[in-house]
Coordinates of C-alpha atoms in Angstrom, one line a residue:
M468 CA -11.1 8.7 -24.6
I469 CA -7.9 6.8 -25.6
G470 CA -5.7 8.8 -23.2
F471 CA -8.1 8.3 -20.3
A472 CA -8.4 4.5 -21.0
L473 CA -4.6 4.4 -21.2
G474 CA -4.3 6.1 -17.8
G475 CA -6.5 3.7 -16.4
F476 CA -4.4 0.8 -18.0
F477 CA -1.2 2.2 -16.7
D478 CA -2.5 2.2 -13.1
G479 CA -4.3 -1.2 -13.4
I480 CA -1.2 -3.1 -15.0
L481 CA 1.4 -1.2 -12.9
L482 CA -0.2 -1.0 -9.5
H483 CA -2.5 -3.8 -9.4
Q484 CA -0.6 -6.5 -11.1
I485 CA 3.1 -5.7 -11.4
L486 CA 3.9 -3.8 -8.1
Q487 CA 0.7 -5.2 -6.4
W488 CA 0.5 -2.0 -4.1
H489 CA -3.3 -2.2 -4.2
H490 CA -6.4 -3.5 -6.1
L491 CA -9.4 -1.4 -7.2
L492 CA -11.3 -2.1 -3.9
S493 CA -8.4 -2.7 -1.5
G494 CA -9.8 0.1 0.8
L495 CA -13.0 -1.7 1.1
D496 CA -13.8 -2.1 5.0
D497 CA -15.6 -5.4 4.3
P498 CA -14.4 -9.2 4.5
A499 CA -14.6 -9.0 0.7
A500 CA -11.4 -6.9 0.8
S501 CA -9.3 -9.9 1.9
D502 CA -10.9 -12.1 -0.9
L503 CA -8.2 -12.3 -3.5
R504 CA -10.5 -13.8 -6.2
F505 CA -13.1 -10.9 -5.5
Q506 CA -10.3 -8.3 -5.9
I507 CA -8.9 -9.9 -9.2
L508 CA -12.7 -9.9 -10.6
M509 CA -13.1 -6.2 -9.9
D510 CA -9.8 -5.4 -11.4
G511 CA -10.7 -7.4 -14.5
L512 CA -14.3 -5.4 -14.7
F513 CA -12.3 -2.2 -14.4
H514 CA -9.8 -3.3 -17.3
L515 CA -12.9 -4.1 -19.3
L516 CA -14.1 -0.7 -18.9
M517 CA -10.9 0.9 -19.9
Y518 CA -11.0 -1.5 -23.0
L519 CA -14.3 -0.4 -24.0
L520 CA -13.5 3.2 -23.6
A521 CA -10.4 2.8 -25.7
L522 CA -12.2 1.0 -28.3
L523 CA -14.8 3.7 -28.5
G524 CA -12.0 6.4 -29.0
I525 CA -10.2 4.4 -31.7
L526 CA -13.6 4.2 -33.5
L527 CA -14.2 7.9 -33.2
V528 CA -10.7 8.7 -34.7
L529 CA -11.6 6.2 -37.6
R530 CA -15.0 8.1 -38.1
R531 CA -13.3 11.3 -38.3
R532 CA -11.0 10.1 -40.9
Q533 CA -13.7 8.5 -43.0
N534 CA -15.5 11.9 -43.0
G535 CA -12.3 13.5 -44.4
L536 CA -11.2 14.9 -41.1
R537 CA -7.3 13.8 -40.5
P538 CA -6.3 14.9 -37.1
D539 CA -2.6 16.0 -36.7
G540 CA -0.3 13.5 -35.0
W541 CA 0.5 16.2 -32.3
Q542 CA -3.1 16.9 -31.9
I543 CA -4.0 13.3 -31.1
F544 CA -0.8 13.0 -28.9
R545 CA -2.0 16.2 -27.1
L546 CA -5.5 15.0 -26.5
S547 CA -4.4 11.6 -25.4
L548 CA -2.0 13.3 -22.9
L549 CA -5.0 15.4 -21.5
G550 CA -7.1 12.2 -21.1
F551 CA -4.0 10.5 -19.5
S552 CA -3.8 13.3 -17.0
T553 CA -7.6 13.5 -16.4
W554 CA -7.8 9.9 -15.5
H555 CA -5.1 10.4 -12.6
I556 CA -6.8 13.6 -11.5
T557 CA -10.2 11.9 -11.5
D558 CA -8.9 8.7 -9.8
A559 CA -7.0 10.8 -7.0
V560 CA -10.0 13.1 -6.2
L561 CA -12.6 10.3 -6.4
S562 CA -11.0 6.9 -5.6
Y563 CA -8.5 8.0 -2.9
W564 CA -10.0 11.0 -1.2
L565 CA -13.8 10.9 -1.7
L566 CA -14.7 7.1 -1.9
G567 CA -11.5 5.8 -0.3
I568 CA -11.7 2.6 -2.3
H569 CA -7.9 2.5 -2.5
R570 CA -4.7 4.5 -2.0
I571 CA -1.5 4.3 -4.0
R572 CA 0.2 2.4 -1.2
M573 CA -2.1 0.7 1.1
D574 CA 0.6 -0.5 3.4
S575 CA 2.1 3.1 3.9
A576 CA 2.0 4.7 7.0
Q577 CA 1.5 8.1 5.3
P578 CA -0.7 7.1 2.3
I579 CA -1.3 10.8 1.5
V580 CA 2.3 11.3 0.6
W581 CA 2.2 8.7 -2.0
D582 CA -1.3 9.9 -3.4
V583 CA 0.1 13.4 -3.8
A584 CA 3.2 12.4 -5.4
W585 CA 1.5 10.1 -7.8
L586 CA -1.0 12.8 -8.6
I587 CA 1.7 15.4 -9.4
M588 CA 4.0 12.9 -11.5
F589 CA 1.1 11.4 -13.6
G590 CA -1.7 13.9 -13.3
I591 CA -0.6 17.4 -13.1
L592 CA 2.9 17.1 -15.0
P593 CA 1.2 15.5 -18.1
L594 CA -1.4 18.1 -18.0
L595 CA 1.1 21.0 -17.9
I596 CA 2.8 19.3 -20.9
A597 CA -0.2 18.9 -22.9
L598 CA -1.2 22.5 -22.3
R599 CA 2.2 23.6 -23.5
L600 CA 2.0 21.6 -26.8
P601 CA 1.0 23.3 -29.9
R602 CA -2.9 23.3 -30.9
L603 CA -2.4 22.0 -34.4
G604 CA -5.1 21.2 -36.7
G605 CA -7.7 23.7 -35.4
P606 CA -9.6 24.0 -32.1
A607 CA -10.3 20.7 -30.4
S608 CA -13.6 19.6 -28.8
F609 CA -13.3 18.6 -25.2
A610 CA -16.9 17.2 -25.0
P611 CA -15.7 13.6 -25.3
S612 CA -13.3 14.2 -22.4
I613 CA -16.0 15.6 -20.3
L614 CA -18.2 12.8 -21.0
V615 CA -15.8 10.1 -20.3
T616 CA -14.8 11.8 -17.0
A617 CA -18.6 12.1 -16.1
L618 CA -19.2 8.4 -16.8
A619 CA -16.2 7.0 -14.9
T620 CA -17.0 9.3 -12.0
G621 CA -20.5 8.3 -12.0
L622 CA -19.6 4.4 -12.3
M623 CA -17.1 4.7 -9.4
A624 CA -19.3 7.0 -7.3
G625 CA -22.2 4.5 -7.6
F626 CA -20.0 2.1 -5.4
G627 CA -20.4 4.4 -2.5
P628 CA -23.9 3.5 -1.3
A629 CA -23.4 -0.1 -2.0
L630 CA -20.0 -0.4 -0.4
S631 CA -20.8 2.2 2.5
N632 CA -19.4 1.2 6.0
P633 CA -22.4 1.5 8.3
N634 CA -20.0 1.3 11.3
E635 CA -18.3 4.6 11.0
T636 CA -19.2 8.0 9.4
I637 CA -17.0 11.2 9.5
V638 CA -18.7 14.4 10.4
V639 CA -16.8 17.7 10.1
F640 CA -18.4 20.6 11.9
R641 CA -18.1 24.3 11.1
G642 CA -15.7 25.9 13.6
S643 CA -18.4 28.3 14.9
I644 CA -20.3 25.3 16.2
S645 CA -20.0 24.8 20.2
E646 CA -19.2 21.4 21.5
E647 CA -22.7 21.1 23.2
A648 CA -24.3 21.9 19.8
K649 CA -22.3 19.3 17.9
M650 CA -23.3 16.6 20.6
R651 CA -27.0 17.6 20.3
A652 CA -26.6 17.3 16.5
V653 CA -25.0 13.8 16.9
L654 CA -27.8 12.8 19.2
R655 CA -30.4 13.9 17.0
A656 CA -29.1 12.0 14.2
G657 CA -29.4 8.9 16.3
A658 CA -25.7 8.2 16.1
D659 CA -22.9 7.3 18.7
L660 CA -19.7 9.1 19.2
R661 CA -16.8 6.9 18.7
W662 CA -13.8 9.4 18.5
S663 CA -12.9 13.0 17.7
D664 CA -9.8 14.8 16.6
P665 CA -8.1 17.2 18.9
S666 CA -9.5 20.2 17.6
G667 CA -13.1 18.9 18.1
S668 CA -13.9 19.7 14.6
I669 CA -13.8 16.3 13.2
W670 CA -15.9 13.5 14.6
G671 CA -16.3 9.7 14.1
V672 CA -19.7 8.5 14.8
S673 CA -21.5 5.2 14.4
G674 CA -25.1 4.1 13.9
I675 CA -26.0 7.0 11.5
S676 CA -28.7 6.5 8.8
F677 CA -29.0 8.0 5.6
A678 CA -32.0 9.8 6.6
S679 CA -29.9 11.5 9.4
I680 CA -27.4 13.1 7.1
L681 CA -29.7 16.0 6.5
N682 CA -30.2 16.8 10.0
L683 CA -26.4 17.0 10.4
Y684 CA -26.0 19.4 7.9
L685 CA -28.9 21.5 9.2
D686 CA -27.2 21.3 12.6
G687 CA -24.0 22.7 11.4
A688 CA -21.9 19.9 9.7
A689 CA -19.7 21.0 6.7
L690 CA -19.2 17.5 5.6
V691 CA -20.8 14.0 6.4
S692 CA -18.9 11.2 4.7
T693 CA -20.6 7.8 4.5
T694 CA -18.0 6.5 2.0
P695 CA -16.5 3.0 2.3
M696 CA -13.3 4.1 3.8
V697 CA -13.9 7.0 6.2
A698 CA -13.8 10.1 4.0
G699 CA -10.7 9.3 2.1
C700 CA -8.4 12.1 2.5
L701 CA -9.5 12.6 6.3
R702 CA -8.5 8.9 6.8
W703 CA -5.4 10.1 8.6
T704 CA -7.3 11.9 11.4
Q705 CA -8.8 8.6 12.8
K706 CA -7.3 7.5 16.1
S707 CA -5.9 4.1 16.3

């Protein structure tokens, strides 16, 4: 929990405030995205969540010490490093590529490059280091880390329906579906075609309802994204 919170603080302080590359909801396709007061408020609530997680982690460490369990310093460092990497992996997969609520560099022509570089540097590399450190003090329980990850993932995923962009949804069809079948699926869903990629597999549609998503899946869609920012990692496929 402490490492997870430190990862959130690291991103929030460095990227939101010092470098100002993005805010928590910079990718929101809504007039609120241009409201600096709103963005600062969301950043503040995000930091409050990280503060509470860090406080809970510290209380748990103190409780273990009161019960006569004294974790080794390397054990605490190793688990904190695991939490730090878990935050960055969770943030990359969920915030960048699934919800699309922000990217590392919002002003970059190739945001995926910055996303992957940041993930490797602060997610994958700390994870590999933590796994190489000696497991002193006995086996560790990863239940708190799983709980924190599930909690943060659920909270961020909750933004999806509330902030969903009703004007555009990305539909990825399976390769075996014909063009005629894809068009019939879109019309059956009551949607309008806005664009498609050169392969014909990725379509941008508008006017879709949540009730139509199931029909698209039944008609051969492999992915239907109604997230705030056009399917995150598929964002680069959109035509200008």
